[in-house]
Amino acid sequence: MSGVGLEKDTGPAPEAAGAAGALLELRDLHVCYGAIEALKGISLTVAEGEVVALLGANGAGKSTTLKAASGMLAPRTGEVLLRGERVDGIKSHELVHFGIGHVPEGRRVFARMSVLENLRMGAYRLRRPDPDDLDRVFSLFPVLARRRKQVSGTLSGGEQQMLAIGRALMGKPELLLLDEPSMGLAPLIVRQIFEILKEINAQGTTLLLVEQNASQALRLADRGYVLETGTVVMADAAPALLSDPRIRAAYLGEVPE
Amino acid sequence: MSGVPATAARTPLSAAARLRKGKWYEQPRWRRLGALLALAVLMAQVTGEQGVRNDLFHALEQNFKGGGVGVWVGIAVAVWLIREFFDDAVARGVSRLRERAGGPARTVRATSGRLFGRRGYRWGALGALLLVLIVLPLTVTTFWQQVLVDQIGVYVMLAVGLNVVIGWAGMLDLGFIAFFAIGAYSSAYWTGGLPVEPPVELNNFLVIPVAVVTCLVAGVLLGAPTLRLRGDYLAIVTLGFHEIVYLVAKNYAEFTGGTRGANGLDRFSLDLGFWSYDWTLDPVPYYWIQLGFVVVIIVLFLRLEHSRVGRAWTAIREDEVAAAATGVNTVRFKLLAFAIGASTSGVAGVIYASKQAFVNPEQFVVLFSILALSYVVFGGMGSVPGVLVGTAFLVWLPQFLRDRVDPQDRYMYLGALLVIMMIYRPQGLLPSRRRQRELRMAGEGVSGADALGARPGGERG
Ligand SMILES: Nc1ncnc2c1ncn2[C@@H]1O[C@H](COP(=O)(O)OP(=O)(O)OP(=O)(O)O)[C@@H](O)[C@H]1O
Ligand SMILES: [Mg+2]
């Protein structure tokens, strides 16, 4: 069965409707939690087919940015544009249908469902799920195929992270928002997950990636933004950021000479 | 003071060893015995002789002298011994029994299969069960007919509805009886039984859809502002809602008839032109109405359980943020569960009011919400067969005990049974797979495996 009416996952097709081919654009976004202003005017763009990394210290507002982009939070002012169309104010469960997948911070798998049930739940938005999607996820994450019957809450942290990513992929997102996919994982698994993210991107999904692991993230990413207390303080191509002494000092633990 | 922690510091290893084993009273096995013995003494005190003024422990004293305590303690120890030490033997016995019952079951299945086709044997078996349930009231005394309708039928409907709210959507609703009351008062109002005249008088059969809509609206009105709350908060709010409904029924006398309620309500009647029937004092025809509704409701609910709706409820129960991220409209599905439960309760209320031919506030005290909840938990939250069997059994039990024990002690036996059940089989009589999993995982320390999906310290979007 061919996915009728569903976005074909072919590489970056530059049929840009919005500003300069941007898939996602945030314009001067202000988000508040009660009286606390967590985002004080964030602007960023993610072009189709890109991998964009979002770096910043704890509490800088990275997760908040992703939540605003996926509709979990409504911005106080500012705009969220998807292919040039405003989508801010649309609830997350609706925004899913616009092709935004969000892998939230802390994995949040459905702990008492099996791996397979979790993945099926990921395809919830599709009336007629494509069986190929499941095969695709299983080929990306062979561990999940082996553990398909296991209750997800009993998976290891790394396996749960893979499941969370796999679940989001089941919804056929064009843009995948990933909040710290490497949190708490062993270096080997981190490398593995980044390999898989690269593969996912190569298959045509655009990625916006929040990471503490700056070196891995910047090696994968095309471009990067650095956030500090709710504002963008740096934006550049990934290699440039990777060699920037300030970044090296702040995020790669190097002492500036 | 000086040198207090000396012993602990000097013998760290033995302290560790002691901690590792735990004190004897910290071991679950002995704790369970303790609970059972306490329960035994309580049973002796409550079921023993009548109390005497100024002598709180009169009954217990008499019991100790007469050996009544011994019987209860004996029962407690027996339960404990069987569950702790002969569990394997019991399990083996059960499986052997099952094997032995397998023979007849196979012939039934084979016959049914021959009659209804390969995959139809299930339907055959269910049909046979339904047939038994249809003729059941004709084979029992009038007393049991009344029990079937006023108690078992009512509570089964309530429990099946409550199961949607609590078992499937994971919302703790303690004000469930309020909707039962709304259904009952709807019946009274629309059939012209209340002090205020309705715009048109309706037949009770027509009141049912009206009551369903009323309860849906009431459920949504209550639900919309409160469904952001979780677990215990929601429970308190629903409790408050019940109290409002109850107090309105009690005090708004110009409308509801106040404490005395309303008498002589219309009963069900059916007039199809060529054939008409009036329901009277005879409980059996009401039973058939209830049975019909229960069957329809269960068929609908089971279809829901395995549909997108059921999956959405499960996801919400697990993690609301993640559910929303996969495209589940959490607010809508929570409201839906709430409204479905409410309207089921409302239908039960209409049938009840019409059967009783009177309504008054005391029929809707909060105790009945609690009872319905305990039936659901006893049967197995989230499992329709469990809820059916559990409710029928628990409602039947006090009636069965009526002539066998002191009538005022009947609910004590019910309580004791519930306590034992929660000690040894917290998942309920016929648990759903998910609930079993949930309790096992809670035991294994998997986070977020709390009974009602309330996770400590978790973020709620
Ligand atoms: N629900 C909330 N209520 C109040 N304040 C919040 C809430 N969520 C986040 N904040 C605050 O907003 C700021 C940004 O939080 P955010 O979660 O976006 O940080 P982050 O960049 O993702 O940090 P980390 O790297 O630690 O995950 C923080 O100061 C945080 O305390
Ligand atoms: Mg974060």
PDB file of N, CA, C and O and ligand atoms in Angstrom, chain A residues 62-63 105 179-180 210, ligand 2:
ATOM      1  N   LYS A  62      15.706  25.796  26.320  1.00  0.00           N
ATOM      2  CA  LYS A  62      15.730  24.930  25.133  1.00  0.00           C
ATOM      3  C   LYS A  62      14.451  24.092  25.038  1.00  0.00           C
ATOM      4  O   LYS A  62      13.778  24.065  24.006  1.00  0.00           O
ATOM      5  N   SER A  63      14.118  23.413  26.149  1.00  0.00           N
ATOM      6  CA  SER A  63      12.908  22.586  26.139  1.00  0.00           C
ATOM      7  C   SER A  63      11.684  23.444  25.895  1.00  0.00           C
ATOM      8  O   SER A  63      10.764  23.059  25.178  1.00  0.00           O
ATOM      9  N   GLU A 105      11.485  15.636  26.533  1.00  0.00           N
ATOM     10  CA  GLU A 105      12.571  15.423  27.485  1.00  0.00           C
ATOM     11  C   GLU A 105      12.185  14.281  28.421  1.00  0.00           C
ATOM     12  O   GLU A 105      11.058  14.199  28.892  1.00  0.00           O
ATOM     13  N   ASP A 179      14.396  16.309  22.243  1.00  0.00           N
ATOM     14  CA  ASP A 179      14.859  16.984  23.448  1.00  0.00           C
ATOM     15  C   ASP A 179      15.821  16.087  24.208  1.00  0.00           C
ATOM     16  O   ASP A 179      15.409  15.148  24.876  1.00  0.00           O
ATOM     17  N   GLU A 180      17.082  16.380  24.092  1.00  0.00           N
ATOM     18  CA  GLU A 180      18.152  15.655  24.782  1.00  0.00           C
ATOM     19  C   GLU A 180      18.063  14.141  24.613  1.00  0.00           C
ATOM     20  O   GLU A 180      17.880  13.406  25.591  1.00  0.00           O
ATOM     21  N   VAL A 210      17.827  19.372  20.585  1.00  0.00           N
ATOM     22  CA  VAL A 210      18.339  20.003  21.793  1.00  0.00           C
ATOM     23  C   VAL A 210      19.347  19.054  22.413  1.00  0.00           C
ATOM     24  O   VAL A 210      19.067  17.874  22.553  1.00  0.00           O
TER      25      VAL A 210
HETATM   26 MG    MG C   2      15.326  20.818  28.867  1.00  0.00          MG
END
